[in-house]
Each structure stands twice: as structure tokens, then as C-alpha cells.
């Protein structure tokens, strides 16, 4: 039996159906609409699911469906508008978890997967600013928690007594290491960590407590657990890539510490990784904070002096911008561009404090960090403002919109992809998707002080009569995260206000959502258009 969800518009609204792979028959009389996550019980009949609100797109309902009877039940409704819910099942198959999360707090409900008709029960009642997530193995819950641990730790507790009084440290708190998650196997645990802006995978042998990190060879890279479906195994599958190493999947033997390359992304056109190199530097922010910047370029085209450079950024929601490989990017590198990624505050690269120092009342740090990265790349000879272009999408589009208002002279051209640029008006409209849950990231502009935080950087509200760089604004008609009219309003106000004659293009995809075109070739055409814009602005072929 295959449970699957489908979205046909790009609005990220999915319908659930179940297919019998032996006969091809669909088992649900009617698809269940607006499903956001699913988990099977162990009876080969019961499926749990979560649903989102049709307007706010907040995942708030937990349901259960029986394939034999067709009966659909609602089990739980999350009434707090700051919270979304999500389903998962422990790798050992024993428990189904329903996790309610806000930007700062979480709460987990659990149900034995072999008791599908039972009721979910709360493991640790929610408390403000306490985030925790649950896994299970051998009669113990393993909690990844920030209680008394700003960068999180892992604790265990018996399934019958999960309360805090019964917790025992499994991975103690380390202020220098952000614990992201734990994956539990029959004889090993794998902890995903962040340290110094880079990801690590720590393997712990459960019988002996011996532990080691999987070694990665490059100065900047992305590594994460891949899909692991087997519980009783000594082999863990992970993916690895870097700006010069194509996406690679490895099987790693946790007992022998040996690895086997299972698959690597094929790159056409005679790609040779040895022709490229990546490095990591640090840019001083205005308050002295060292901000990591990853650079990748072609070795034989690296000049002694400055050259064209594309600086990319995001810096929101605690999301760590990964140092990944892009076969599309080779087209730029082979033309002599340097590609740079700024790991600015508001992201999560340096742990929870990195996020906290780039949100709410100190959100301005995100934008000044990005400007500091650009200034450092200019002052150290990598590029000049006449050769510097920049790009960001969604909250990264907010970033680009803010920095071109603050320092329009620093950039030659900029691309804003599905940009969140009308922050005040969007956050004042609680009927729009995501607004209420985002109060803990940006602030609630209905509160006067928080209004002032946002008003200081909201791109649409800070457009001024000044010269701007060449601009391309990309929006999508079916975007559920950032409505298309935000970018359209931004472009219209710029046209009415700016004093230059540089290009300002508004491009609207009428058949896509927040992620852009979904067809393989249509997606490549979008990338080609963006690259053509940047290269034309730089005077390159």
C-alpha cells in the first residue's frame, strides 16, 4: 500500500490518497484534502494524517482513517494560532508522534503504533520557550530538548515516566555545539550537530557509549542523514556535497567506520571537480561579530585583482544556508564569476544564539551582516561594487530588498525571488497564510514597539528617491507563502520613486507556486533567465 499526496497548482495544498500497488486500485473513496503529513499504524490499515486550514494554511487537525471501513475521524485540534502540528513515526516502528510547534515552544503527543484505535497522550506539557522533540528505542523516549540547554541536548526517560524528573543525559549540553536531531538504530545512535557553522554526524555505540564523528574532507560542505528505513542495521545512509563536490550518497558502517559511495550526481559537459575550489572566510560585522562566508570559484580563472562576484543570502527562521553543489552554477564559474554564500545572523549556522541575534527587535543585524560581508569582499580585493551582484528568495528576498534600500551603491544588480517585501501590510493581515505563526520571528505590528522594529527595514516601506542597482523581481501567481502582489507592489513603487535608469524587471510565473516551475526543463529555463539577466548587467556573455 502506498500513501501519497499530490498538489497540482504549486499552492502547496496536497490531497491524500492510498493506492494498492498489487491491483492499482485507489482505496479512499474520496481523497482527503489539505494534508500536510502522514504516518502508518502497524495494522496495515490505519493511517494518521494532519490537515491545514484552507485560508491560513496552518496545520492544525490530527485525523485518522481506516482503509477497511473508510471511517475518517478527527483526533485533535490545535487551537493556538502560533502552533502547527506534524506527524512522524519512530524508526523502530513502535510509536507515532504528533508534534505541535511554534517558533519558540513545542509539545509532543505519542501513541503506540500497534494500538491504532487508542488515544494520543502528551509526553511533556508545553511551557513557554521549551522546545523538545521525541524519538523511541527499547522502552526509552529520547528527547532533543533546550531545557537548561540553549543549543539543545539529548536526554532519555522511561516510556511510563517521561517527566522531567526522570530525565538522564544522553548527549550533554555543549554551548559550542547545536544538537539538531537524533536517529536511533538497534545498536547505534546518530546525532546531527552544528559546530563552527558546519554540520557533523556523531555516531554513538549504545552498548559501550563509544562515539566518533564521521570525517568530512573539505573546508565547507553540507552533510546530513539521508532516508534510513531499517532499524536493526549497522549501516547508516547519509548525503554529502560541497560547492565543488556533486551530491553524493554514502552507506557508512557504524561498526567498522568504513563508507561506500552508493550514488553521485552526474554532471554533464566534462565537469572536473579539480578545476574548482572552495574556501571559507570570515567578515567582521559592525559590532565585531565574525560572519562566515563560503566562496567557490574556478582555479584557473581566479585573478590577482577583483572580479565579478554573486553574493547569496537568507538569514531567517534559524535556517542554516547549506554549502551545496549546483551544476547550474558551473555556468557562472566558467565565466569567471566567484559565487559566495553569506551565513548571516538570523540563520542557524552557529547555533540557536545565531538565530536569536537576527530576529524580532534585533532583525536589523541580518541586513547589516550581509552588507558587512559585501564590504569585506570588496575591501579584501575579491570584487568591486561595479562587479558585485546579489540574490535571495522568499525571506532572502526580504534580505535583498532591505539591503538595496540601505546601501544601493554597493550592488550592481540584484535578483529578488518570490520576495517577502511588504512586511508591515502582510503581518497586519492575520487572514493571510502564515501571518500569526510568524509573530515570533518578525514581531506583531499591531504592537507599537514591534511595528517600529519592522518599519525600520520593511523593503516596500523604505523605498526612497535614490539610484538603485539593476533589478529582477520574480513572483508566482499560485504562491501560498508570499503572495504575488508583494513583489508587484514593490516593483511599482520602485518605478515611481527611484532616480536611475537601470533595468527593473517584474517577471510573473502564471503556472507556479513558491518553489517556482516544477517541470525539470521549465525550472532550468527560469535559472537560465536569471543568469542571463545577471550576465547582461555585468556585460558578460
Coordinates of C-alpha atoms in Angstrom, one line a residue, residues 133-403:
X133 CA 11.2 16.5 20.0
X134 CA 10.8 12.8 20.7
X135 CA 12.2 9.5 19.4
X136 CA 11.9 6.0 20.9
X137 CA 14.1 2.9 21.4
X138 CA 14.0 -0.1 23.7
X139 CA 11.5 1.3 26.2
X140 CA 13.0 4.8 26.4
X141 CA 12.0 8.1 24.9
X142 CA 14.9 10.2 23.7
X143 CA 14.2 13.9 23.9
X144 CA 16.1 16.6 22.0
X145 CA 15.4 19.5 24.3
X146 CA 16.5 23.0 25.0
X147 CA 15.6 22.9 28.7
X148 CA 18.7 24.2 30.5
X149 CA 20.5 23.9 27.1
X150 CA 20.3 26.9 24.8
X151 CA 21.9 24.8 22.0
X152 CA 19.9 21.6 22.9
X153 CA 20.9 18.3 24.4
X154 CA 19.6 14.8 24.3
X155 CA 18.0 13.1 27.4
X156 CA 16.3 9.8 28.0
X157 CA 13.3 8.8 30.1
X158 CA 11.3 5.6 30.6
X159 CA 8.1 5.5 28.4
X160 CA 5.9 5.1 31.5
X161 CA 7.6 8.1 33.3
X162 CA 8.6 10.7 30.6
X163 CA 8.5 13.6 33.1
X164 CA 11.5 15.9 33.5
X165 CA 12.2 14.4 37.0
X166 CA 13.2 11.1 35.3
X167 CA 15.4 12.6 32.6
X168 CA 19.0 11.3 32.2
X169 CA 21.6 13.0 30.0
X170 CA 22.4 11.1 26.8
X171 CA 24.2 13.9 24.9
X172 CA 25.0 16.6 27.5
X173 CA 24.7 20.3 26.5
X174 CA 27.7 21.9 24.8
X175 CA 27.4 25.6 24.3
X176 CA 29.6 25.4 21.2
X177 CA 27.6 22.6 19.5
X178 CA 24.0 22.9 18.3
X179 CA 22.2 19.5 18.5
X180 CA 19.8 19.2 15.6
X181 CA 18.3 15.7 15.9
X182 CA 19.0 12.1 16.9
X183 CA 18.3 9.0 14.8
X184 CA 18.1 5.7 16.8
X185 CA 19.1 2.3 15.4
X186 CA 19.1 -1.1 17.2
X187 CA 22.7 -0.7 18.4
X188 CA 23.7 2.9 17.5
X189 CA 22.5 6.5 17.6
X190 CA 23.5 9.2 15.1
X191 CA 23.4 12.8 16.3
X192 CA 23.2 15.6 13.8
X193 CA 25.2 18.6 15.0
X194 CA 26.3 22.0 14.0
X195 CA 29.6 23.5 15.2
X196 CA 31.5 26.5 13.8
X197 CA 29.0 26.8 11.1
X198 CA 29.5 23.3 9.7
X199 CA 27.3 20.1 10.1
X200 CA 28.6 17.0 11.7
X201 CA 27.3 13.5 12.2
X202 CA 28.2 11.9 15.6
X203 CA 27.9 8.1 15.9
X204 CA 27.3 6.6 19.4
X205 CA 27.6 2.9 20.1
X206 CA 24.8 2.3 22.5
X207 CA 26.3 -0.8 24.3
X208 CA 29.7 0.8 25.0
X209 CA 29.0 4.6 24.8
X210 CA 32.0 4.8 22.4
X211 CA 31.5 7.6 19.9
X212 CA 33.1 9.3 16.9
X213 CA 32.3 11.8 14.2
X214 CA 32.2 10.8 10.6
X215 CA 35.1 12.6 8.9
X216 CA 34.5 15.1 6.1
X217 CA 37.4 16.3 4.0
X218 CA 36.5 19.9 2.8
X219 CA 36.6 23.3 4.4
X220 CA 32.9 24.0 3.5
X221 CA 30.3 21.3 2.8
X222 CA 26.8 20.1 3.6
X223 CA 26.2 16.7 5.2
X224 CA 23.0 15.2 6.6
X225 CA 21.3 11.9 7.2
X226 CA 19.6 10.5 4.2
X227 CA 16.4 8.3 4.3
X228 CA 17.1 5.5 6.7
X229 CA 14.2 2.9 7.0
X230 CA 16.0 0.0 8.6
X231 CA 16.2 -0.1 12.4
X232 CA 18.3 -3.3 13.0
X233 CA 21.3 -2.4 11.0
X234 CA 24.9 -1.2 11.5
X235 CA 24.8 0.8 8.2
X236 CA 23.6 4.4 8.2
X237 CA 23.0 6.3 4.9
X238 CA 24.0 9.9 4.7
X239 CA 24.4 12.5 1.9
X240 CA 27.4 14.7 1.4
X241 CA 28.2 17.5 -1.0
X242 CA 30.2 20.7 -1.2
X243 CA 30.3 23.7 -3.6
X244 CA 32.8 21.6 -5.7
X245 CA 31.7 18.0 -4.9
X246 CA 28.4 16.8 -6.5
X247 CA 25.6 15.5 -4.3
X248 CA 26.8 12.1 -3.1
X249 CA 25.0 9.3 -1.1
X250 CA 27.1 7.1 1.2
X251 CA 26.4 3.9 3.2
X252 CA 28.5 4.2 6.4
X253 CA 29.2 1.1 8.5
X254 CA 29.0 2.4 12.1
X255 CA 30.9 -0.6 13.5
X256 CA 33.9 -0.6 11.1
X257 CA 33.9 3.2 10.2
X258 CA 34.0 2.4 6.5
X259 CA 32.0 4.1 3.8
X260 CA 30.8 3.1 0.4
X261 CA 29.7 5.7 -2.3
X262 CA 26.3 4.5 -3.4
X263 CA 25.4 7.2 -5.9
X264 CA 26.8 10.6 -7.0
X265 CA 25.0 13.2 -9.1
X266 CA 26.1 13.0 -12.7
X267 CA 27.3 16.3 -14.1
X268 CA 27.3 16.6 -17.9
X269 CA 29.7 18.6 -20.0
X270 CA 33.1 17.2 -18.9
X271 CA 32.9 18.5 -15.4
X272 CA 36.2 18.1 -13.4
X273 CA 36.0 18.9 -9.7
X274 CA 39.7 19.6 -9.6
X275 CA 39.2 22.7 -11.7
X276 CA 37.3 24.4 -8.8
X277 CA 38.0 25.2 -5.2
X278 CA 36.0 26.5 -2.2
X279 CA 37.1 28.3 0.9
X280 CA 35.6 29.8 4.0
X281 CA 36.5 33.3 5.2
X282 CA 35.0 35.5 8.0
X283 CA 33.7 39.0 7.6
X284 CA 33.7 41.4 10.6
X285 CA 30.2 42.7 11.3
X286 CA 29.5 46.2 12.5
X287 CA 29.6 45.0 16.1
X288 CA 32.7 42.9 15.6
X289 CA 30.9 39.5 15.2
X290 CA 32.7 37.2 12.7
X291 CA 30.3 36.2 9.9
X292 CA 31.2 33.1 7.9
X293 CA 31.3 33.4 4.1
X294 CA 31.7 30.5 1.8
X295 CA 33.4 31.1 -1.6
X296 CA 33.6 28.9 -4.7
X297 CA 35.4 29.7 -8.0
X298 CA 37.3 28.2 -10.9
X299 CA 41.0 27.9 -10.0
X300 CA 42.5 28.9 -13.4
X301 CA 40.1 31.9 -13.6
X302 CA 40.9 33.4 -10.2
X303 CA 42.6 36.7 -10.9
X304 CA 45.0 38.6 -8.7
X305 CA 42.6 41.5 -8.6
X306 CA 38.8 41.8 -8.2
X307 CA 36.4 40.0 -10.5
X308 CA 32.6 39.6 -10.8
X309 CA 31.0 38.0 -7.7
X310 CA 27.5 36.8 -6.8
X311 CA 26.7 37.0 -3.1
X312 CA 23.7 34.9 -1.9
X313 CA 22.0 35.1 1.4
X314 CA 18.9 34.2 3.5
X315 CA 19.2 34.7 7.3
X316 CA 15.9 33.9 8.8
X317 CA 13.9 31.2 10.8
X318 CA 17.2 29.7 12.2
X319 CA 17.7 28.0 8.8
X320 CA 21.3 27.1 8.1
X321 CA 22.1 28.0 4.5
X322 CA 23.9 24.9 3.2
X323 CA 27.1 24.8 1.3
X324 CA 25.7 22.7 -1.5
X325 CA 26.7 21.8 -5.1
X326 CA 24.9 23.2 -8.1
X327 CA 25.6 22.0 -11.6
X328 CA 23.8 25.1 -12.9
X329 CA 26.3 27.3 -11.0
X330 CA 29.2 25.9 -13.1
X331 CA 28.0 28.1 -16.0
X332 CA 28.8 31.1 -13.9
X333 CA 32.1 29.8 -12.5
X334 CA 33.3 29.0 -16.0
X335 CA 32.7 32.6 -17.0
X336 CA 35.0 33.8 -14.2
X337 CA 32.4 34.7 -11.5
X338 CA 33.0 33.9 -7.8
X339 CA 30.0 32.6 -6.0
X340 CA 29.7 33.5 -2.3
X341 CA 27.2 32.4 0.4
X342 CA 26.9 34.7 3.5
X343 CA 26.0 32.8 6.7
X344 CA 24.4 35.8 8.4
X345 CA 22.6 36.1 11.8
X346 CA 19.0 35.1 11.7
X347 CA 20.1 31.7 10.3
X348 CA 21.1 28.8 12.4
X349 CA 24.7 28.1 11.3
X350 CA 26.3 29.0 14.6
X351 CA 23.5 27.6 16.9
X352 CA 20.4 29.0 18.5
X353 CA 22.1 32.3 19.6
X354 CA 22.8 33.0 15.9
X355 CA 19.1 32.8 15.2
X356 CA 18.1 34.8 18.3
X357 CA 20.5 37.7 17.3
X358 CA 18.9 38.1 13.9
X359 CA 15.1 38.2 14.7
X360 CA 12.5 40.3 16.3
X361 CA 13.9 43.6 17.7
X362 CA 17.5 42.8 16.5
X363 CA 16.4 41.7 13.0
X364 CA 18.5 44.6 11.6
X365 CA 21.6 42.5 12.4
X366 CA 20.7 40.2 9.4
X367 CA 20.9 43.1 7.0
X368 CA 23.9 44.8 8.4
X369 CA 25.7 41.4 8.5
X370 CA 25.1 41.0 4.8
X371 CA 26.3 44.5 4.0
X372 CA 29.4 43.8 6.1
X373 CA 30.1 40.6 4.1
X374 CA 29.8 42.6 0.8
X375 CA 32.1 45.3 2.1
X376 CA 34.6 42.8 3.3
X377 CA 34.7 41.1 -0.1
X378 CA 35.3 44.5 -1.7
X379 CA 38.0 45.6 0.8
X380 CA 39.9 42.3 0.5
X381 CA 40.0 42.5 -3.3
X382 CA 37.6 39.8 -4.3
X383 CA 35.3 42.2 -6.2
X384 CA 34.1 45.8 -6.5
X385 CA 30.6 47.3 -6.3
X386 CA 30.6 47.6 -10.1
X387 CA 31.2 43.8 -10.3
X388 CA 29.0 42.7 -7.3
X389 CA 25.6 41.2 -7.9
X390 CA 23.3 39.6 -5.3
X391 CA 20.3 37.2 -5.0
X392 CA 17.9 35.9 -2.4
X393 CA 14.5 34.3 -2.3
X394 CA 11.4 34.5 0.0
X395 CA 12.8 35.7 3.3
X396 CA 16.1 36.0 1.4
X397 CA 14.2 38.3 -0.9
X398 CA 13.3 40.4 2.1
X399 CA 17.1 40.5 2.8
X400 CA 17.9 41.7 -0.7
X401 CA 15.1 44.3 -0.6
X402 CA 16.3 45.7 2.7
X403 CA 20.0 45.9 1.7

